């Protein structure tokens, strides 16, 4: 996997992980909130229904209050009260029922077949004694009882919430109730709505995650394309510079050979030929040819010096023979002589211990930095310092020139090739390089670890 792909993956992965974590947290909190809301709605709904049942029972007792308070217990009065209660209903499943305190049904508008039957031992599907519980609650001062009973509108057993009171003078239990499957249906509807809202929230989060990943991916792709174009431009410029540098180096070598060494060799050849001719013409006086041979020997020394200079520019022998410090010292001395820029070199600590490749890298960086100072810096003073420590060797080249925009040069596709070459050389051997520049001067620092 390429570095840019890794960077893109590292950018998308934390985002997806964060959104997944947010989604899980939202889902958990939504589930908790839904449960709390369901409990609150159920409690409020049941509270309202309980209040409603109490009101119904109060209305029922008031409808027969004139008979109950009359103090009569005859059958006509009781039958009149039963008839009044039988007519009091509210909907298909809302009605009142009457039992005596021994469990015998006295009135049931929806199931008249139960009238007169002893239901004391009646138990629901859960095995609970329904009538006994209702009578016990009525005797205890009235209240609510949950039980199973057949729902008239559906004919099926359903959970029911009943409210009963005792009519002590007549020995009756009066009650009514509501079926809780309607409450369950209402709560189920609320659950469905909440679940739908949670799912919609998850879809939104998923959509945001996908959109964010796509945006990052497209941005990365656009950046990758842009960077590739810049890199291609830099690569083309670098390739052109390499070719141009090769041609310049060949042209320089050609000029040095043609204008210097070649002409000197021709002159030496002529001096030798002149000396030989003088020896032949004046064999008895060989001192006449000595001048020609001495001049030829002097020119040979110049040729040897020129050959050494060319060889030193290609790769200084001092770098292999005496080490990096000596090679840099010689480079600084030549630079100072040829440019009239005051240049100083210092070496501190142990600067040995680097490999041949690392020594060459630091030497080439020094060459490139001094070349840039000569061409662009307008500097008057240059300091080259080589510092060695237990772990690394650091080369610092500083000047008091006019400086330059480091960031701008680094981004320009056709400029800063030398700086990029320096960075690439250092990075290739696992080192670090830092360039700082201002109107007060420029500092180039390269550090390589010991092998």
Coordinates of C-alpha atoms in Angstrom, one line a residue:
X1 CA 0.0 0.0 0.0
X2 CA 1.4 3.4 -1.0
X3 CA 2.0 6.1 1.6
X4 CA -0.8 8.4 0.2
X5 CA -3.3 5.5 0.4
X6 CA -2.2 4.8 4.0
X7 CA -2.7 8.5 4.9
X8 CA -6.2 8.4 3.3
X9 CA -7.0 5.2 5.1
X10 CA -5.8 6.8 8.4
X11 CA -8.0 9.8 7.7
X12 CA -11.2 7.8 7.0
X13 CA -10.8 5.1 9.6
X14 CA -11.0 7.3 12.7
X15 CA -14.0 9.1 11.2
X16 CA -15.8 5.9 10.6
X17 CA -14.9 4.6 14.0
X18 CA -16.1 7.8 15.6
X19 CA -19.4 7.8 13.7
X20 CA -20.0 4.2 14.6
X21 CA -19.3 4.9 18.2
X22 CA -21.7 7.9 18.0
X23 CA -24.3 5.7 16.3
X24 CA -24.0 3.1 19.0
X25 CA -24.2 5.7 21.8
X26 CA -27.2 7.4 20.2
X27 CA -29.0 4.0 19.7
X28 CA -28.3 3.0 23.3
X29 CA -29.5 6.4 24.7
X30 CA -32.5 6.3 22.4
X31 CA -33.4 2.9 23.6
X32 CA -33.1 4.0 27.2
X33 CA -35.1 7.1 26.5
X34 CA -37.7 5.1 24.7
X35 CA -38.0 2.7 27.6
X36 CA -38.3 5.6 30.1
X37 CA -40.9 7.3 27.8
X38 CA -42.9 4.1 27.5
X39 CA -42.9 3.7 31.2
X40 CA -43.9 7.3 31.7
X41 CA -46.7 7.2 29.1
X42 CA -48.0 3.9 30.4
X43 CA -48.1 5.2 34.0
X44 CA -49.8 8.4 32.8
X45 CA -52.2 6.6 30.6
X46 CA -53.1 4.1 33.4
X47 CA -53.4 6.9 35.9
X48 CA -55.9 8.7 33.6
X49 CA -57.8 5.5 33.1
X50 CA -57.9 4.7 36.9
X51 CA -59.2 8.2 37.5
X52 CA -61.8 7.6 34.8
X53 CA -62.9 4.3 36.4
X54 CA -63.2 6.0 39.8
X55 CA -65.4 8.6 38.2
X56 CA -67.6 6.0 36.5
X57 CA -68.1 4.2 39.8
X58 CA -68.9 7.4 41.6
X59 CA -71.5 8.2 38.9
X60 CA -72.9 4.7 39.2
X61 CA -73.2 5.0 43.0
X62 CA -74.9 8.4 42.7
X63 CA -77.3 7.1 40.1
X64 CA -78.7 4.7 42.8
X65 CA -77.9 6.9 45.8
X66 CA -81.6 7.8 46.3
X67 CA -82.4 4.1 46.6
X68 CA -79.4 3.2 48.7
X69 CA -79.9 6.1 51.2
X70 CA -83.6 5.3 51.5
X71 CA -82.8 2.4 53.8
X72 CA -85.1 0.0 52.0
X73 CA -83.9 -3.6 51.3
X74 CA -87.0 -5.0 49.6
X75 CA -86.6 -6.9 46.3
X76 CA -88.3 -4.1 44.3
X77 CA -85.8 -1.5 45.4
X78 CA -82.9 -3.9 44.7
X79 CA -84.3 -4.8 41.3
X80 CA -84.7 -1.1 40.5
X81 CA -81.1 -0.4 41.4
X82 CA -79.9 -3.3 39.3
X83 CA -81.9 -2.0 36.3
X84 CA -80.4 1.4 36.6
X85 CA -76.9 0.0 36.8
X86 CA -77.5 -2.3 33.8
X87 CA -78.3 0.7 31.7
X88 CA -75.1 2.5 32.6
X89 CA -72.6 1.5 30.0
X90 CA -69.9 3.3 27.9
X91 CA -69.1 1.6 24.7
X92 CA -69.0 -2.0 23.7
X93 CA -66.6 -3.1 26.4
X94 CA -67.6 -0.6 29.2
X95 CA -70.2 -1.8 31.7
X96 CA -70.8 -2.3 35.4
X97 CA -71.2 -5.6 37.2
X98 CA -72.7 -6.7 40.6
X99 CA -71.9 -9.5 42.9
X100 CA -72.9 -10.3 46.4
X101 CA -70.2 -10.8 49.0
X102 CA -70.4 -14.6 48.6
X103 CA -69.5 -14.6 44.9
X104 CA -72.9 -14.9 43.3
X105 CA -73.4 -12.7 40.2
X106 CA -76.3 -10.3 40.5
X107 CA -76.1 -8.3 37.3
X108 CA -73.9 -8.5 34.1
X109 CA -75.2 -6.5 31.0
X110 CA -72.8 -8.3 28.6
X111 CA -73.1 -11.9 29.9
X112 CA -76.6 -12.3 31.2
X113 CA -76.0 -16.1 31.4
X114 CA -73.8 -15.5 34.4
X115 CA -76.6 -13.9 36.4
X116 CA -77.5 -15.9 39.5
X117 CA -74.4 -18.2 39.2
X118 CA -72.0 -18.7 42.1
X119 CA -68.6 -17.7 40.7
X120 CA -66.7 -17.8 44.0
X121 CA -64.3 -20.5 42.7
X122 CA -63.9 -19.0 39.3
X123 CA -60.2 -18.7 38.2
X124 CA -58.6 -17.1 35.2
X125 CA -56.1 -18.6 32.8
X126 CA -53.3 -17.8 35.3
X127 CA -55.1 -19.8 38.1
X128 CA -55.9 -16.6 40.0
X129 CA -59.3 -16.6 41.9
X130 CA -60.8 -13.6 40.1
X131 CA -64.1 -13.1 42.1
X132 CA -62.5 -13.7 45.4
X133 CA -59.8 -11.0 44.7
X134 CA -62.5 -8.5 43.6
X135 CA -64.6 -9.1 46.7
X136 CA -61.5 -8.9 49.0
X137 CA -60.5 -5.6 47.5
X138 CA -64.0 -4.2 47.9
X139 CA -64.2 -5.2 51.5
X140 CA -60.8 -3.6 52.0
X141 CA -62.3 -0.2 51.1
X142 CA -62.3 -0.5 47.3
X143 CA -59.6 -0.3 44.8
X144 CA -58.1 -1.7 41.6
X145 CA -57.6 -5.3 40.6
X146 CA -55.9 -6.8 37.5
X147 CA -57.3 -10.0 36.2
X148 CA -58.1 -11.9 33.0
X149 CA -61.7 -11.7 31.6
X150 CA -63.4 -12.3 28.3
X151 CA -63.6 -9.1 26.2
X152 CA -67.2 -8.7 24.7
X153 CA -66.1 -7.1 21.5
X154 CA -63.6 -9.8 20.6
X155 CA -64.8 -12.8 22.6
X156 CA -61.2 -13.5 23.7
X157 CA -59.6 -13.5 27.1
X158 CA -57.8 -10.2 27.7
X159 CA -56.1 -8.5 30.7
X160 CA -58.5 -6.2 32.5
X161 CA -58.1 -3.5 35.2
X162 CA -61.1 -3.4 37.4
X163 CA -62.2 -1.0 40.1
X164 CA -64.7 -2.2 42.8
X165 CA -66.4 -0.7 45.8
X166 CA -68.6 -2.3 48.5
X167 CA -72.3 -1.4 49.0
X168 CA -72.3 -2.6 52.6
X169 CA -76.0 -2.1 53.4
X170 CA -77.0 -4.3 50.5
X171 CA -74.1 -6.7 50.7
X172 CA -73.1 -5.9 47.2
X173 CA -69.8 -5.5 45.3
X174 CA -70.1 -2.9 42.5
X175 CA -67.4 -2.6 39.9
X176 CA -66.4 -1.7 36.4
X177 CA -63.2 -2.0 34.4
X178 CA -61.3 -1.5 31.2
X179 CA -59.4 -3.9 29.0
X180 CA -55.7 -3.4 28.9
X181 CA -55.1 -4.7 25.4
X182 CA -56.2 -1.3 24.2
X183 CA -53.5 0.2 26.4
X184 CA -51.0 -2.3 25.0
X185 CA -52.0 -1.4 21.5
X186 CA -51.5 2.3 22.2
X187 CA -48.1 1.6 23.8
X188 CA -47.1 -0.6 20.9
X189 CA -48.0 2.2 18.5
X190 CA -45.7 4.5 20.5
X191 CA -43.0 1.9 20.4
X192 CA -43.3 1.6 16.7
X193 CA -43.0 5.4 16.3
X194 CA -39.9 5.5 18.6
X195 CA -38.3 2.6 16.7
X196 CA -38.9 4.3 13.4
X197 CA -37.4 7.5 14.8
X198 CA -34.3 5.6 16.0
X199 CA -34.0 3.9 12.6
X200 CA -34.3 7.2 10.8
X201 CA -31.5 8.6 13.1
X202 CA -29.3 5.6 12.3
X203 CA -29.9 6.1 8.6
X204 CA -29.0 9.8 8.9
X205 CA -25.8 8.9 10.7
X206 CA -25.0 6.2 8.1
X207 CA -25.6 8.7 5.4
X208 CA -23.4 11.3 7.1
X209 CA -20.7 8.6 7.5
X210 CA -20.8 7.6 3.8
X211 CA -20.9 11.2 2.6
X212 CA -18.0 12.2 4.9
X213 CA -16.0 9.2 3.7
X214 CA -16.7 10.1 0.1
X215 CA -15.8 13.7 0.6
X216 CA -12.5 12.7 2.3
X217 CA -11.9 10.1 -0.5
X218 CA -12.6 12.6 -3.3
X219 CA -10.6 15.3 -1.5
X220 CA -7.7 12.8 -1.2
X221 CA -8.1 11.8 -4.8
X222 CA -8.1 15.5 -5.9
X223 CA -5.1 16.2 -3.7
X224 CA -3.4 13.1 -5.0
X225 CA -3.9 14.2 -8.6
X226 CA -2.7 17.7 -7.8
X227 CA 0.3 16.3 -5.9
X228 CA 1.0 13.9 -8.8
X229 CA 1.0 16.8 -11.2
X230 CA 3.3 18.8 -9.0
X231 CA 5.5 15.8 -8.5
X232 CA 5.6 15.1 -12.2
X233 CA 6.5 18.7 -12.9
X234 CA 9.3 18.5 -10.3
X235 CA 10.4 15.2 -11.7
X236 CA 10.6 16.6 -15.2
X237 CA 12.4 19.7 -14.0
X238 CA 14.8 17.4 -12.0
X239 CA 15.4 15.2 -15.0
X240 CA 16.1 18.3 -17.1
X241 CA 18.4 19.6 -14.4
X242 CA 20.2 16.2 -14.3
X243 CA 20.6 16.1 -18.0
X244 CA 21.6 19.8 -18.0
X245 CA 24.1 19.2 -15.2
X246 CA 25.5 16.2 -17.0
X247 CA 25.9 18.3 -20.2
X248 CA 27.4 21.2 -18.2
X249 CA 29.8 18.9 -16.5
X250 CA 30.8 17.4 -19.8
X251 CA 31.2 20.8 -21.3
X252 CA 33.3 21.9 -18.3
X253 CA 35.5 18.9 -18.6
X254 CA 35.8 19.4 -22.4
X255 CA 36.8 23.0 -21.9
X256 CA 39.3 22.1 -19.1
X257 CA 40.8 19.4 -21.3
X258 CA 40.8 21.5 -24.5
X259 CA 41.7 24.9 -23.2
X260 CA 44.1 23.8 -20.5
X261 CA 45.5 20.3 -20.6
X262 CA 45.4 19.9 -24.4
X263 CA 47.1 23.2 -25.1
X264 CA 49.7 22.5 -22.4
X265 CA 50.4 19.1 -23.8
X266 CA 50.8 20.6 -27.3
X267 CA 53.2 23.2 -25.8
X268 CA 55.1 20.4 -24.0
X269 CA 55.3 18.4 -27.2
X270 CA 56.7 21.4 -29.0
X271 CA 59.2 22.1 -26.2
X272 CA 60.4 18.5 -26.3
X273 CA 60.7 18.5 -30.0
X274 CA 62.6 21.8 -29.8
X275 CA 65.0 20.3 -27.2
X276 CA 65.5 17.2 -29.3
X277 CA 66.3 19.3 -32.4
X278 CA 68.8 21.3 -30.4
X279 CA 70.4 18.2 -29.2
X280 CA 70.8 16.8 -32.7
X281 CA 72.0 20.1 -34.1
X282 CA 74.4 20.8 -31.2
X283 CA 75.3 17.5 -29.7
X284 CA 78.4 19.0 -28.3
X285 CA 76.5 21.6 -26.4
X286 CA 73.5 19.9 -24.7
X287 CA 73.0 22.8 -22.3
X288 CA 71.3 24.6 -25.3
X289 CA 68.4 22.1 -25.1
X290 CA 68.1 22.4 -21.3
X291 CA 65.9 25.5 -21.4
X292 CA 63.4 23.7 -23.6
X293 CA 63.3 20.6 -21.4
X294 CA 63.0 22.7 -18.2
X295 CA 60.1 24.7 -19.6
X296 CA 58.5 21.3 -20.6
X297 CA 59.0 20.0 -17.1
X298 CA 57.3 23.1 -15.6
X299 CA 54.3 22.8 -17.9
X300 CA 54.1 19.1 -17.0
X301 CA 53.7 20.2 -13.3
X302 CA 50.9 22.6 -14.3
X303 CA 49.2 19.7 -16.2
X304 CA 49.4 17.5 -13.2
X305 CA 47.9 20.3 -11.0
X306 CA 45.1 20.7 -13.4
X307 CA 44.4 17.0 -13.5
X308 CA 44.3 17.0 -9.7
X309 CA 41.9 19.9 -9.7
X310 CA 39.5 18.2 -12.1
X311 CA 39.8 14.9 -10.1
X312 CA 39.1 16.8 -6.9
X313 CA 35.9 18.4 -8.4
X314 CA 34.7 15.0 -9.4
X315 CA 35.5 13.3 -6.1
X316 CA 38.1 14.6 -3.8
X317 CA 40.8 12.1 -2.9
X318 CA 41.0 13.7 0.5
X319 CA 37.6 12.3 1.3
X320 CA 38.8 8.8 0.9
X321 CA 42.3 9.3 2.2
X322 CA 42.1 11.7 5.1
X323 CA 38.3 11.8 5.8
X324 CA 35.4 14.2 5.8
X325 CA 36.9 17.0 7.9
X326 CA 40.0 17.4 5.7
X327 CA 37.9 17.3 2.5
X328 CA 35.6 20.0 3.9
X329 CA 38.5 22.1 5.0
X330 CA 40.0 21.9 1.5
X331 CA 36.6 22.7 -0.1
X332 CA 36.2 25.8 2.2
X333 CA 39.7 27.0 1.4
X334 CA 39.2 26.8 -2.3
X335 CA 35.8 28.4 -2.1
X336 CA 37.2 31.3 -0.1
X337 CA 40.1 31.8 -2.6
X338 CA 37.9 31.7 -5.7
X339 CA 35.0 33.9 -4.4
X340 CA 36.6 36.4 -2.0
X341 CA 33.9 35.5 0.5
X342 CA 35.3 35.1 4.0
X343 CA 34.7 31.4 4.8
X344 CA 35.6 29.6 8.0
X345 CA 35.6 25.9 8.8
X346 CA 35.6 24.3 12.3
X347 CA 35.3 20.7 13.4
X348 CA 34.3 19.8 16.9
X349 CA 34.1 16.4 18.6
X350 CA 34.6 13.0 16.9
X351 CA 33.5 13.4 13.3
X352 CA 34.7 10.0 12.2
X353 CA 32.6 6.8 12.1
X354 CA 30.3 7.6 9.2
X355 CA 30.2 5.3 6.2
X356 CA 31.6 6.3 2.8
X357 CA 28.1 7.0 1.5
X358 CA 27.3 9.3 4.4
X359 CA 30.6 11.1 4.1
X360 CA 29.9 11.7 0.4
X361 CA 26.4 12.9 1.2
X362 CA 27.6 15.6 3.7
X363 CA 30.4 16.6 1.3
X364 CA 27.9 17.0 -1.6
X365 CA 25.5 19.0 0.6
X366 CA 28.4 21.3 1.5
X367 CA 29.3 21.7 -2.2
X368 CA 25.6 22.5 -3.1
X369 CA 25.2 24.9 -0.2
X370 CA 28.3 26.8 -1.1
X371 CA 27.4 26.9 -4.7
X372 CA 24.0 28.4 -3.8
X373 CA 25.6 31.0 -1.6
X374 CA 28.0 32.0 -4.4
X375 CA 25.1 32.3 -6.9
X376 CA 22.2 33.7 -4.8
X377 CA 23.1 34.8 -1.3
X378 CA 25.2 38.0 -1.7
X379 CA 26.9 37.0 1.5
X380 CA 30.1 38.3 2.9
X381 CA 30.7 35.7 5.6
X382 CA 30.2 31.9 5.6
X383 CA 30.7 29.5 8.5
X384 CA 30.9 25.8 7.9
X385 CA 30.8 23.7 11.1
X386 CA 31.1 19.9 11.5
X387 CA 30.1 18.6 15.0
X388 CA 30.3 15.0 16.1
X389 CA 28.6 13.3 19.0
X390 CA 28.2 9.8 20.2
X391 CA 25.1 9.2 18.1
X392 CA 25.4 11.4 15.0
X393 CA 27.4 13.9 13.0
X394 CA 26.0 17.3 12.1
X395 CA 27.0 19.6 9.4
X396 CA 25.9 23.3 9.5
X397 CA 26.5 25.9 6.8
X398 CA 25.4 29.4 7.7
X399 CA 25.8 32.8 5.9
X400 CA 24.8 36.4 6.4
X401 CA 23.2 36.8 3.0
X402 CA 19.8 38.1 1.9
X403 CA 17.9 34.8 2.5
X404 CA 15.0 33.4 0.6
X405 CA 11.4 32.0 1.0
X406 CA 12.0 28.4 1.9
X407 CA 8.3 27.3 1.6
X408 CA 7.8 29.1 -1.7
X409 CA 10.9 27.6 -3.2
X410 CA 9.9 24.1 -2.0
X411 CA 6.4 24.4 -3.7
X412 CA 7.7 25.8 -7.0
X413 CA 8.0 23.0 -9.5
X414 CA 11.0 24.6 -11.4
X415 CA 13.0 26.1 -8.6
X416 CA 14.7 24.7 -5.5
X417 CA 15.9 21.6 -7.3
X418 CA 19.2 21.9 -5.4
X419 CA 17.4 22.0 -2.1
X420 CA 15.3 19.0 -3.0
X421 CA 18.5 17.1 -4.1
X422 CA 20.0 17.8 -0.7
X423 CA 16.9 16.6 1.2
X424 CA 16.7 13.5 -0.9
X425 CA 20.4 12.7 -0.4
X426 CA 20.0 13.0 3.4
X427 CA 16.7 11.1 3.6
X428 CA 18.2 8.3 1.4
X429 CA 20.7 7.5 4.2
X430 CA 18.2 8.0 7.1
X431 CA 19.3 11.4 8.1
X432 CA 17.5 14.7 8.8
X433 CA 17.9 18.1 7.2
X434 CA 16.6 21.5 8.2
X435 CA 16.8 24.8 6.3
X436 CA 16.0 28.2 7.9
X437 CA 16.2 31.4 6.1
X438 CA 15.5 35.1 6.7
X439 CA 16.7 38.5 5.7
X440 CA 19.5 38.0 8.2
X441 CA 20.9 34.9 6.4
X442 CA 20.4 31.2 5.8
X443 CA 21.3 28.2 7.9
X444 CA 21.4 24.6 6.4
X445 CA 21.7 21.8 9.0
X446 CA 22.1 18.2 8.0
X447 CA 22.5 15.4 10.6
X448 CA 23.4 11.7 10.0
X449 CA 23.4 8.9 12.5
X450 CA 26.5 6.9 13.0
X451 CA 26.5 3.4 11.6

